[in-house]
């Protein structure tokens, strides 16, 4: 019967050395893998600008905004205003195209500091694939333009911009302003009219809110409104006597008073909608046109007994 012969001491040493080497190799491989993963994560984070690396963002989202989707807008191409949360990402022109409820916009930039955009956050941009990026094209004047999808107007939309100089993604928020659309662009269901409310002829009062400019100017609310044959007009009185005309659409309206705060009789073609108004003030050294919006709240309308 054969007897078990234990390995020699030198062989034991060789085996232990081999096991140590294998264990060390596994340990090193594991550390390298973890290190690579950590380095990759750190690199991804470094590709997105931090708040300290950006100017303080401007507030462009109004909590009272109601998103306007493409199915509420007639097909066509319209010039619209775009608010950006960063003064370093300024859109000087924008054309909105609506087709079968889908919206896209061609934004013309004020400069050429960015190479590509991603419609989302910078963190998502780092993870995205190349085909998800939007690259600029030059217009006839050599300006950078980007064609982007627009989910809705009057809604904050995330947009990351890749800085040519800093080589990082910078987070921006864009708002495509519905109030800058011409009234004929909107389908009737997008707003309320006096006819929709079946208002009889007579005098009414209705809450109205002015927005825009420096935010210091207001209008008297409620305003007095007149309804005749389903059409509404309202008397708007500014908190200043220094407005000499207002423009709505292509029509200019002169003051209806000569003393006190500036007052104007204007048509109210849309309730529950921000009506774009240009008001010219002479309070400064030279006359200056200021963009405002007027919002008439249909839920506050009340008949005035005569």
PDB file of C-alpha atoms in Angstrom:
ATOM      1  CA  UNK A   1       0.000   0.000   0.000  1.00  0.00           C
ATOM      2  CA  UNK A   2       1.442   3.342  -1.069  1.00  0.00           C
ATOM      3  CA  UNK A   3       2.023   5.901   1.657  1.00  0.00           C
ATOM      4  CA  UNK A   4       1.221   9.654   1.299  1.00  0.00           C
ATOM      5  CA  UNK A   5       4.387  11.590   1.029  1.00  0.00           C
ATOM      6  CA  UNK A   6       4.018  15.242   2.119  1.00  0.00           C
ATOM      7  CA  UNK A   7       5.552  17.894  -0.124  1.00  0.00           C
ATOM      8  CA  UNK A   8       8.939  19.161   0.807  1.00  0.00           C
ATOM      9  CA  UNK A   9       9.389  22.437   2.683  1.00  0.00           C
ATOM     10  CA  UNK A  10      10.739  24.128  -0.409  1.00  0.00           C
ATOM     11  CA  UNK A  11       7.657  23.078  -2.367  1.00  0.00           C
ATOM     12  CA  UNK A  12       5.410  24.517   0.371  1.00  0.00           C
ATOM     13  CA  UNK A  13       7.225  27.804   0.029  1.00  0.00           C
ATOM     14  CA  UNK A  14       6.779  27.786  -3.758  1.00  0.00           C
ATOM     15  CA  UNK A  15       3.040  27.086  -3.403  1.00  0.00           C
ATOM     16  CA  UNK A  16       2.556  29.868  -0.843  1.00  0.00           C
ATOM     17  CA  UNK A  17       4.498  32.301  -3.036  1.00  0.00           C
ATOM     18  CA  UNK A  18       2.322  31.367  -6.032  1.00  0.00           C
ATOM     19  CA  UNK A  19      -0.902  31.867  -4.047  1.00  0.00           C
ATOM     20  CA  UNK A  20       0.277  35.258  -2.807  1.00  0.00           C
ATOM     21  CA  UNK A  21       1.164  36.301  -6.347  1.00  0.00           C
ATOM     22  CA  UNK A  22      -2.257  35.229  -7.666  1.00  0.00           C
ATOM     23  CA  UNK A  23      -4.061  36.997  -4.805  1.00  0.00           C
ATOM     24  CA  UNK A  24      -2.055  40.157  -5.336  1.00  0.00           C
ATOM     25  CA  UNK A  25      -2.863  40.064  -9.046  1.00  0.00           C
ATOM     26  CA  UNK A  26      -6.595  39.791  -8.336  1.00  0.00           C
ATOM     27  CA  UNK A  27      -6.351  42.594  -5.819  1.00  0.00           C
ATOM     28  CA  UNK A  28      -4.518  44.845  -8.244  1.00  0.00           C
ATOM     29  CA  UNK A  29      -7.006  44.062 -11.027  1.00  0.00           C
ATOM     30  CA  UNK A  30      -9.898  44.877  -8.725  1.00  0.00           C
ATOM     31  CA  UNK A  31      -8.327  48.136  -7.617  1.00  0.00           C
ATOM     32  CA  UNK A  32      -7.578  49.098 -11.196  1.00  0.00           C
ATOM     33  CA  UNK A  33     -11.168  48.423 -12.202  1.00  0.00           C
ATOM     34  CA  UNK A  34     -12.503  50.486  -9.318  1.00  0.00           C
ATOM     35  CA  UNK A  35      -9.955  53.202 -10.041  1.00  0.00           C
ATOM     36  CA  UNK A  36     -10.914  53.314 -13.711  1.00  0.00           C
ATOM     37  CA  UNK A  37     -14.583  53.524 -12.795  1.00  0.00           C
ATOM     38  CA  UNK A  38     -13.921  56.311 -10.301  1.00  0.00           C
ATOM     39  CA  UNK A  39     -11.738  58.144 -12.824  1.00  0.00           C
ATOM     40  CA  UNK A  40     -14.404  57.787 -15.501  1.00  0.00           C
ATOM     41  CA  UNK A  41     -17.080  59.130 -13.128  1.00  0.00           C
ATOM     42  CA  UNK A  42     -14.825  61.982 -12.105  1.00  0.00           C
ATOM     43  CA  UNK A  43     -14.076  62.796 -15.747  1.00  0.00           C
ATOM     44  CA  UNK A  44     -17.788  62.857 -16.602  1.00  0.00           C
ATOM     45  CA  UNK A  45     -18.472  65.251 -13.736  1.00  0.00           C
ATOM     46  CA  UNK A  46     -15.639  67.526 -14.823  1.00  0.00           C
ATOM     47  CA  UNK A  47     -17.275  67.888 -18.251  1.00  0.00           C
ATOM     48  CA  UNK A  48     -20.246  69.740 -16.730  1.00  0.00           C
ATOM     49  CA  UNK A  49     -19.772  73.291 -15.461  1.00  0.00           C
ATOM     50  CA  UNK A  50     -20.622  73.781 -11.803  1.00  0.00           C
ATOM     51  CA  UNK A  51     -22.692  76.630 -10.409  1.00  0.00           C
ATOM     52  CA  UNK A  52     -19.481  78.363  -9.313  1.00  0.00           C
ATOM     53  CA  UNK A  53     -18.266  78.343 -12.908  1.00  0.00           C
ATOM     54  CA  UNK A  54     -21.398  80.030 -14.264  1.00  0.00           C
ATOM     55  CA  UNK A  55     -22.915  83.452 -13.857  1.00  0.00           C
ATOM     56  CA  UNK A  56     -25.983  83.581 -11.629  1.00  0.00           C
ATOM     57  CA  UNK A  57     -28.901  82.308 -13.746  1.00  0.00           C
ATOM     58  CA  UNK A  58     -31.798  84.605 -14.554  1.00  0.00           C
ATOM     59  CA  UNK A  59     -35.298  83.521 -13.573  1.00  0.00           C
ATOM     60  CA  UNK A  60     -37.266  82.836 -16.750  1.00  0.00           C
ATOM     61  CA  UNK A  61     -39.961  80.509 -15.417  1.00  0.00           C
ATOM     62  CA  UNK A  62     -43.180  82.014 -14.095  1.00  0.00           C
ATOM     63  CA  UNK A  63     -45.083  79.706 -11.756  1.00  0.00           C
ATOM     64  CA  UNK A  64     -48.312  80.920 -13.353  1.00  0.00           C
ATOM     65  CA  UNK A  65     -47.270  79.908 -16.864  1.00  0.00           C
ATOM     66  CA  UNK A  66     -49.499  77.406 -18.636  1.00  0.00           C
ATOM     67  CA  UNK A  67     -47.690  75.326 -21.304  1.00  0.00           C
ATOM     68  CA  UNK A  68     -48.980  75.792 -24.864  1.00  0.00           C
ATOM     69  CA  UNK A  69     -48.465  72.703 -27.003  1.00  0.00           C
ATOM     70  CA  UNK A  70     -48.289  72.453 -30.770  1.00  0.00           C
ATOM     71  CA  UNK A  71     -51.815  71.146 -31.156  1.00  0.00           C
ATOM     72  CA  UNK A  72     -53.102  74.545 -29.946  1.00  0.00           C
ATOM     73  CA  UNK A  73     -51.248  76.432 -32.697  1.00  0.00           C
ATOM     74  CA  UNK A  74     -52.052  76.614 -36.379  1.00  0.00           C
ATOM     75  CA  UNK A  75     -49.500  75.146 -38.769  1.00  0.00           C
ATOM     76  CA  UNK A  76     -47.034  77.745 -40.001  1.00  0.00           C
ATOM     77  CA  UNK A  77     -43.770  79.541 -39.282  1.00  0.00           C
ATOM     78  CA  UNK A  78     -43.715  82.356 -36.732  1.00  0.00           C
ATOM     79  CA  UNK A  79     -41.187  84.717 -35.219  1.00  0.00           C
ATOM     80  CA  UNK A  80     -41.069  84.175 -31.453  1.00  0.00           C
ATOM     81  CA  UNK A  81     -39.113  85.467 -28.478  1.00  0.00           C
ATOM     82  CA  UNK A  82     -36.963  83.097 -26.426  1.00  0.00           C
ATOM     83  CA  UNK A  83     -35.961  83.824 -22.842  1.00  0.00           C
ATOM     84  CA  UNK A  84     -32.666  82.298 -21.698  1.00  0.00           C
ATOM     85  CA  UNK A  85     -31.555  81.796 -18.110  1.00  0.00           C
ATOM     86  CA  UNK A  86     -28.040  82.919 -19.082  1.00  0.00           C
ATOM     87  CA  UNK A  87     -26.902  86.213 -20.527  1.00  0.00           C
ATOM     88  CA  UNK A  88     -24.020  84.215 -22.051  1.00  0.00           C
ATOM     89  CA  UNK A  89     -26.492  82.229 -24.146  1.00  0.00           C
ATOM     90  CA  UNK A  90     -28.538  84.874 -25.915  1.00  0.00           C
ATOM     91  CA  UNK A  91     -30.919  84.197 -28.775  1.00  0.00           C
ATOM     92  CA  UNK A  92     -31.329  87.244 -31.011  1.00  0.00           C
ATOM     93  CA  UNK A  93     -33.845  85.731 -33.440  1.00  0.00           C
ATOM     94  CA  UNK A  94     -36.023  82.656 -33.467  1.00  0.00           C
ATOM     95  CA  UNK A  95     -38.386  81.140 -36.023  1.00  0.00           C
ATOM     96  CA  UNK A  96     -40.887  78.602 -34.753  1.00  0.00           C
ATOM     97  CA  UNK A  97     -42.322  76.075 -37.203  1.00  0.00           C
ATOM     98  CA  UNK A  98     -45.499  74.189 -36.342  1.00  0.00           C
ATOM     99  CA  UNK A  99     -46.608  71.209 -38.382  1.00  0.00           C
ATOM    100  CA  UNK A 100     -49.291  68.731 -37.388  1.00  0.00           C
ATOM    101  CA  UNK A 101     -48.890  69.521 -33.703  1.00  0.00           C
ATOM    102  CA  UNK A 102     -45.092  69.215 -33.673  1.00  0.00           C
ATOM    103  CA  UNK A 103     -42.844  72.225 -33.122  1.00  0.00           C
ATOM    104  CA  UNK A 104     -39.248  73.007 -34.027  1.00  0.00           C
ATOM    105  CA  UNK A 105     -37.358  76.271 -33.776  1.00  0.00           C
ATOM    106  CA  UNK A 106     -34.328  77.753 -35.511  1.00  0.00           C
ATOM    107  CA  UNK A 107     -32.485  79.899 -32.976  1.00  0.00           C
ATOM    108  CA  UNK A 108     -29.975  82.507 -34.108  1.00  0.00           C
ATOM    109  CA  UNK A 109     -27.278  83.123 -31.511  1.00  0.00           C
ATOM    110  CA  UNK A 110     -25.654  86.417 -30.557  1.00  0.00           C
ATOM    111  CA  UNK A 111     -22.172  84.868 -30.685  1.00  0.00           C
ATOM    112  CA  UNK A 112     -20.180  81.788 -31.602  1.00  0.00           C
ATOM    113  CA  UNK A 113     -18.977  80.525 -28.230  1.00  0.00           C
ATOM    114  CA  UNK A 114     -20.694  77.139 -28.439  1.00  0.00           C
ATOM    115  CA  UNK A 115     -20.101  74.171 -30.727  1.00  0.00           C
ATOM    116  CA  UNK A 116     -23.146  71.978 -30.058  1.00  0.00           C
ATOM    117  CA  UNK A 117     -26.317  71.702 -27.986  1.00  0.00           C
ATOM    118  CA  UNK A 118     -28.145  68.934 -26.185  1.00  0.00           C
ATOM    119  CA  UNK A 119     -31.804  69.266 -25.290  1.00  0.00           C
ATOM    120  CA  UNK A 120     -31.520  68.211 -21.675  1.00  0.00           C
ATOM    121  CA  UNK A 121     -29.159  68.730 -18.765  1.00  0.00           C
ATOM    122  CA  UNK A 122     -25.392  68.707 -18.993  1.00  0.00           C
ATOM    123  CA  UNK A 123     -25.299  65.525 -16.920  1.00  0.00           C
ATOM    124  CA  UNK A 124     -27.485  63.796 -19.504  1.00  0.00           C
ATOM    125  CA  UNK A 125     -25.436  65.280 -22.330  1.00  0.00           C
ATOM    126  CA  UNK A 126     -22.300  63.544 -21.057  1.00  0.00           C
ATOM    127  CA  UNK A 127     -24.095  60.197 -21.189  1.00  0.00           C
ATOM    128  CA  UNK A 128     -25.718  60.835 -24.585  1.00  0.00           C
ATOM    129  CA  UNK A 129     -24.518  59.498 -27.902  1.00  0.00           C
ATOM    130  CA  UNK A 130     -23.141  61.625 -30.716  1.00  0.00           C
ATOM    131  CA  UNK A 131     -26.377  61.514 -32.742  1.00  0.00           C
ATOM    132  CA  UNK A 132     -28.229  63.183 -29.845  1.00  0.00           C
ATOM    133  CA  UNK A 133     -26.166  66.357 -30.175  1.00  0.00           C
ATOM    134  CA  UNK A 134     -27.304  69.327 -32.258  1.00  0.00           C
ATOM    135  CA  UNK A 135     -24.580  71.109 -34.211  1.00  0.00           C
ATOM    136  CA  UNK A 136     -24.771  74.668 -35.470  1.00  0.00           C
ATOM    137  CA  UNK A 137     -25.169  75.878 -39.010  1.00  0.00           C
ATOM    138  CA  UNK A 138     -24.297  79.312 -40.321  1.00  0.00           C
ATOM    139  CA  UNK A 139     -26.888  81.584 -41.885  1.00  0.00           C
ATOM    140  CA  UNK A 140     -26.288  83.939 -44.804  1.00  0.00           C
ATOM    141  CA  UNK A 141     -24.719  86.459 -42.410  1.00  0.00           C
ATOM    142  CA  UNK A 142     -22.363  83.925 -40.875  1.00  0.00           C
ATOM    143  CA  UNK A 143     -24.278  83.721 -37.591  1.00  0.00           C
ATOM    144  CA  UNK A 144     -24.628  80.461 -35.691  1.00  0.00           C
ATOM    145  CA  UNK A 145     -28.073  78.875 -35.799  1.00  0.00           C
ATOM    146  CA  UNK A 146     -29.411  75.762 -34.102  1.00  0.00           C
ATOM    147  CA  UNK A 147     -32.573  73.879 -35.047  1.00  0.00           C
ATOM    148  CA  UNK A 148     -34.098  72.388 -31.904  1.00  0.00           C
ATOM    149  CA  UNK A 149     -37.304  70.557 -30.992  1.00  0.00           C
ATOM    150  CA  UNK A 150     -39.773  72.521 -28.856  1.00  0.00           C
ATOM    151  CA  UNK A 151     -42.002  70.513 -26.552  1.00  0.00           C
ATOM    152  CA  UNK A 152     -44.184  73.470 -25.557  1.00  0.00           C
ATOM    153  CA  UNK A 153     -44.285  77.238 -25.316  1.00  0.00           C
ATOM    154  CA  UNK A 154     -44.419  78.936 -21.902  1.00  0.00           C
ATOM    155  CA  UNK A 155     -42.567  76.049 -20.299  1.00  0.00           C
ATOM    156  CA  UNK A 156     -39.013  75.756 -19.016  1.00  0.00           C
ATOM    157  CA  UNK A 157     -36.926  73.577 -21.365  1.00  0.00           C
ATOM    158  CA  UNK A 158     -33.503  72.238 -20.361  1.00  0.00           C
ATOM    159  CA  UNK A 159     -30.702  72.890 -22.823  1.00  0.00           C
ATOM    160  CA  UNK A 160     -26.999  72.138 -22.376  1.00  0.00           C
ATOM    161  CA  UNK A 161     -24.452  74.061 -24.465  1.00  0.00           C
ATOM    162  CA  UNK A 162     -20.893  72.851 -25.114  1.00  0.00           C
ATOM    163  CA  UNK A 163     -18.454  75.733 -24.632  1.00  0.00           C
ATOM    164  CA  UNK A 164     -15.789  75.996 -27.306  1.00  0.00           C
ATOM    165  CA  UNK A 165     -13.384  77.734 -24.922  1.00  0.00           C
ATOM    166  CA  UNK A 166     -14.025  75.883 -21.665  1.00  0.00           C
ATOM    167  CA  UNK A 167     -14.777  72.479 -23.250  1.00  0.00           C
ATOM    168  CA  UNK A 168     -17.605  71.824 -20.819  1.00  0.00           C
ATOM    169  CA  UNK A 169     -21.389  71.540 -20.886  1.00  0.00           C
ATOM    170  CA  UNK A 170     -23.215  74.567 -19.494  1.00  0.00           C
ATOM    171  CA  UNK A 171     -26.802  74.145 -18.289  1.00  0.00           C
ATOM    172  CA  UNK A 172     -29.356  76.649 -19.579  1.00  0.00           C
ATOM    173  CA  UNK A 173     -33.134  76.970 -19.320  1.00  0.00           C
ATOM    174  CA  UNK A 174     -35.117  78.255 -22.302  1.00  0.00           C
ATOM    175  CA  UNK A 175     -38.685  79.534 -22.465  1.00  0.00           C
ATOM    176  CA  UNK A 176     -40.310  80.100 -25.854  1.00  0.00           C
ATOM    177  CA  UNK A 177     -42.788  82.921 -25.202  1.00  0.00           C
ATOM    178  CA  UNK A 178     -46.338  82.230 -26.369  1.00  0.00           C
ATOM    179  CA  UNK A 179     -47.222  85.897 -25.920  1.00  0.00           C
ATOM    180  CA  UNK A 180     -44.915  86.779 -28.824  1.00  0.00           C
ATOM    181  CA  UNK A 181     -47.031  84.791 -31.279  1.00  0.00           C
ATOM    182  CA  UNK A 182     -49.474  86.707 -33.451  1.00  0.00           C
ATOM    183  CA  UNK A 183     -53.055  86.096 -32.395  1.00  0.00           C
ATOM    184  CA  UNK A 184     -53.932  84.423 -35.682  1.00  0.00           C
ATOM    185  CA  UNK A 185     -51.386  81.704 -34.905  1.00  0.00           C
ATOM    186  CA  UNK A 186     -53.560  80.358 -32.115  1.00  0.00           C
ATOM    187  CA  UNK A 187     -56.425  77.973 -32.505  1.00  0.00           C
ATOM    188  CA  UNK A 188     -59.624  79.199 -30.894  1.00  0.00           C
ATOM    189  CA  UNK A 189     -59.455  76.646 -28.096  1.00  0.00           C
ATOM    190  CA  UNK A 190     -56.146  78.102 -26.904  1.00  0.00           C
ATOM    191  CA  UNK A 191     -57.864  81.076 -25.246  1.00  0.00           C
ATOM    192  CA  UNK A 192     -61.280  82.370 -24.203  1.00  0.00           C
ATOM    193  CA  UNK A 193     -63.305  85.082 -25.931  1.00  0.00           C
ATOM    194  CA  UNK A 194     -66.296  87.153 -24.907  1.00  0.00           C
ATOM    195  CA  UNK A 195     -68.382  85.094 -27.335  1.00  0.00           C
ATOM    196  CA  UNK A 196     -67.294  81.891 -25.602  1.00  0.00           C
ATOM    197  CA  UNK A 197     -68.721  83.287 -22.354  1.00  0.00           C
ATOM    198  CA  UNK A 198     -72.008  84.293 -24.024  1.00  0.00           C
ATOM    199  CA  UNK A 199     -71.758  87.727 -22.452  1.00  0.00           C
ATOM    200  CA  UNK A 200     -74.653  90.042 -23.123  1.00  0.00           C
ATOM    201  CA  UNK A 201     -74.058  93.644 -24.133  1.00  0.00           C
ATOM    202  CA  UNK A 202     -73.172  95.875 -21.217  1.00  0.00           C
ATOM    203  CA  UNK A 203     -70.490  97.078 -18.814  1.00  0.00           C
ATOM    204  CA  UNK A 204     -68.282  94.682 -16.860  1.00  0.00           C
ATOM    205  CA  UNK A 205     -65.261  94.700 -14.610  1.00  0.00           C
ATOM    206  CA  UNK A 206     -62.443  92.186 -14.916  1.00  0.00           C
ATOM    207  CA  UNK A 207     -59.127  91.553 -13.175  1.00  0.00           C
ATOM    208  CA  UNK A 208     -56.134  92.395 -15.370  1.00  0.00           C
ATOM    209  CA  UNK A 209     -52.403  91.980 -14.796  1.00  0.00           C
ATOM    210  CA  UNK A 210     -49.535  93.762 -16.532  1.00  0.00           C
ATOM    211  CA  UNK A 211     -46.160  92.026 -16.858  1.00  0.00           C
ATOM    212  CA  UNK A 212     -42.885  93.073 -18.442  1.00  0.00           C
ATOM    213  CA  UNK A 213     -40.526  96.000 -18.401  1.00  0.00           C
ATOM    214  CA  UNK A 214     -38.796  96.627 -15.073  1.00  0.00           C
ATOM    215  CA  UNK A 215     -41.765  95.219 -13.188  1.00  0.00           C
ATOM    216  CA  UNK A 216     -42.437  98.554 -11.479  1.00  0.00           C
ATOM    217  CA  UNK A 217     -45.319  99.666 -13.722  1.00  0.00           C
ATOM    218  CA  UNK A 218     -48.806  98.272 -13.094  1.00  0.00           C
ATOM    219  CA  UNK A 219     -52.330  98.869 -14.378  1.00  0.00           C
ATOM    220  CA  UNK A 220     -55.494  99.456 -12.411  1.00  0.00           C
ATOM    221  CA  UNK A 221     -57.373  96.264 -11.644  1.00  0.00           C
ATOM    222  CA  UNK A 222     -60.177  95.468 -12.037  1.00  0.00           C
ATOM    223  CA  UNK A 223     -60.495  97.229 -15.364  1.00  0.00           C
ATOM    224  CA  UNK A 224     -63.782  98.448 -16.793  1.00  0.00           C
ATOM    225  CA  UNK A 225     -64.780  96.588 -19.958  1.00  0.00           C
ATOM    226  CA  UNK A 226     -67.539  97.007 -22.499  1.00  0.00           C
ATOM    227  CA  UNK A 227     -69.151  94.165 -24.428  1.00  0.00           C
ATOM    228  CA  UNK A 228     -71.110  94.770 -27.610  1.00  0.00           C
ATOM    229  CA  UNK A 229     -72.165  92.148 -30.150  1.00  0.00           C
ATOM    230  CA  UNK A 230     -69.813  89.626 -28.572  1.00  0.00           C
ATOM    231  CA  UNK A 231     -66.759  91.911 -28.807  1.00  0.00           C
ATOM    232  CA  UNK A 232     -64.977  93.276 -25.737  1.00  0.00           C
ATOM    233  CA  UNK A 233     -62.984  96.458 -25.180  1.00  0.00           C
ATOM    234  CA  UNK A 234     -61.356  97.551 -21.930  1.00  0.00           C
ATOM    235  CA  UNK A 235     -60.026 100.758 -20.447  1.00  0.00           C
ATOM    236  CA  UNK A 236     -56.455 100.216 -19.298  1.00  0.00           C
ATOM    237  CA  UNK A 237     -55.028 102.787 -16.867  1.00  0.00           C
ATOM    238  CA  UNK A 238     -51.280 102.703 -16.240  1.00  0.00           C
ATOM    239  CA  UNK A 239     -49.696 103.630 -12.905  1.00  0.00           C
ATOM    240  CA  UNK A 240     -47.820 106.413 -14.725  1.00  0.00           C
ATOM    241  CA  UNK A 241     -48.878 109.484 -16.748  1.00  0.00           C
ATOM    242  CA  UNK A 242     -45.940 109.120 -19.125  1.00  0.00           C
ATOM    243  CA  UNK A 243     -47.229 106.724 -21.791  1.00  0.00           C
ATOM    244  CA  UNK A 244     -48.159 108.364 -25.082  1.00  0.00           C
ATOM    245  CA  UNK A 245     -49.300 105.312 -27.088  1.00  0.00           C
ATOM    246  CA  UNK A 246     -49.632 101.535 -27.041  1.00  0.00           C
ATOM    247  CA  UNK A 247     -49.372  99.082 -29.920  1.00  0.00           C
ATOM    248  CA  UNK A 248     -51.229  95.788 -30.162  1.00  0.00           C
ATOM    249  CA  UNK A 249     -50.501  93.822 -33.297  1.00  0.00           C
ATOM    250  CA  UNK A 250     -50.195  96.393 -36.071  1.00  0.00           C
ATOM    251  CA  UNK A 251     -52.523  98.956 -34.495  1.00  0.00           C
ATOM    252  CA  UNK A 252     -51.478 101.988 -32.463  1.00  0.00           C
ATOM    253  CA  UNK A 253     -53.816 103.338 -29.757  1.00  0.00           C
ATOM    254  CA  UNK A 254     -53.662 106.901 -28.421  1.00  0.00           C
ATOM    255  CA  UNK A 255     -54.562 107.928 -24.838  1.00  0.00           C
ATOM    256  CA  UNK A 256     -58.227 108.648 -24.133  1.00  0.00           C
ATOM    257  CA  UNK A 257     -57.387 111.192 -21.428  1.00  0.00           C
ATOM    258  CA  UNK A 258     -55.242 114.321 -21.150  1.00  0.00           C
ATOM    259  CA  UNK A 259     -54.800 114.439 -17.357  1.00  0.00           C
ATOM    260  CA  UNK A 260     -53.795 111.867 -14.757  1.00  0.00           C
ATOM    261  CA  UNK A 261     -52.293 108.470 -15.444  1.00  0.00           C
ATOM    262  CA  UNK A 262     -52.237 107.317 -19.058  1.00  0.00           C
ATOM    263  CA  UNK A 263     -55.431 105.516 -20.104  1.00  0.00           C
ATOM    264  CA  UNK A 264     -56.183 103.601 -23.296  1.00  0.00           C
ATOM    265  CA  UNK A 265     -59.227 101.892 -24.778  1.00  0.00           C
ATOM    266  CA  UNK A 266     -58.085  98.627 -26.315  1.00  0.00           C
ATOM    267  CA  UNK A 267     -59.776  95.543 -27.783  1.00  0.00           C
ATOM    268  CA  UNK A 268     -59.691  92.395 -25.652  1.00  0.00           C
ATOM    269  CA  UNK A 269     -59.673  89.632 -28.210  1.00  0.00           C
ATOM    270  CA  UNK A 270     -58.333  86.951 -25.861  1.00  0.00           C
ATOM    271  CA  UNK A 271     -59.058  86.223 -22.223  1.00  0.00           C
ATOM    272  CA  UNK A 272     -56.921  83.858 -20.128  1.00  0.00           C
ATOM    273  CA  UNK A 273     -54.024  84.647 -22.449  1.00  0.00           C
ATOM    274  CA  UNK A 274     -51.062  87.021 -22.255  1.00  0.00           C
ATOM    275  CA  UNK A 275     -51.703  89.671 -24.899  1.00  0.00           C
ATOM    276  CA  UNK A 276     -48.489  91.231 -26.220  1.00  0.00           C
ATOM    277  CA  UNK A 277     -48.481  95.031 -25.878  1.00  0.00           C
ATOM    278  CA  UNK A 278     -45.876  97.650 -26.741  1.00  0.00           C
ATOM    279  CA  UNK A 279     -46.164 100.824 -24.668  1.00  0.00           C
ATOM    280  CA  UNK A 280     -44.136 103.954 -25.388  1.00  0.00           C
ATOM    281  CA  UNK A 281     -42.950 105.929 -22.378  1.00  0.00           C
ATOM    282  CA  UNK A 282     -41.701 109.509 -22.400  1.00  0.00           C
ATOM    283  CA  UNK A 283     -40.494 109.385 -18.789  1.00  0.00           C
ATOM    284  CA  UNK A 284     -36.892 108.931 -19.946  1.00  0.00           C
ATOM    285  CA  UNK A 285     -34.673 111.424 -21.747  1.00  0.00           C
ATOM    286  CA  UNK A 286     -35.908 109.994 -25.044  1.00  0.00           C
ATOM    287  CA  UNK A 287     -39.126 108.068 -25.822  1.00  0.00           C
ATOM    288  CA  UNK A 288     -38.716 104.351 -25.266  1.00  0.00           C
ATOM    289  CA  UNK A 289     -40.943 101.458 -26.331  1.00  0.00           C
ATOM    290  CA  UNK A 290     -41.348  98.733 -23.703  1.00  0.00           C
ATOM    291  CA  UNK A 291     -42.730  95.234 -24.238  1.00  0.00           C
ATOM    292  CA  UNK A 292     -45.497  94.174 -21.847  1.00  0.00           C
ATOM    293  CA  UNK A 293     -48.238  91.587 -21.660  1.00  0.00           C
ATOM    294  CA  UNK A 294     -51.801  92.014 -20.389  1.00  0.00           C
ATOM    295  CA  UNK A 295     -53.674  89.085 -18.890  1.00  0.00           C
ATOM    296  CA  UNK A 296     -57.451  89.290 -18.465  1.00  0.00           C
ATOM    297  CA  UNK A 297     -58.823  86.624 -16.113  1.00  0.00           C
ATOM    298  CA  UNK A 298     -62.205  85.380 -17.384  1.00  0.00           C
ATOM    299  CA  UNK A 299     -63.091  83.869 -13.991  1.00  0.00           C
ATOM    300  CA  UNK A 300     -63.184  87.351 -12.428  1.00  0.00           C
ATOM    301  CA  UNK A 301     -65.551  89.044 -14.881  1.00  0.00           C
ATOM    302  CA  UNK A 302     -68.625  90.610 -13.283  1.00  0.00           C
ATOM    303  CA  UNK A 303     -71.514  92.603 -14.738  1.00  0.00           C
ATOM    304  CA  UNK A 304     -71.732  96.221 -13.575  1.00  0.00           C
ATOM    305  CA  UNK A 305     -75.264  97.301 -12.956  1.00  0.00           C
ATOM    306  CA  UNK A 306     -76.006 100.606 -14.678  1.00  0.00           C
TER     307      UNK A 306
END
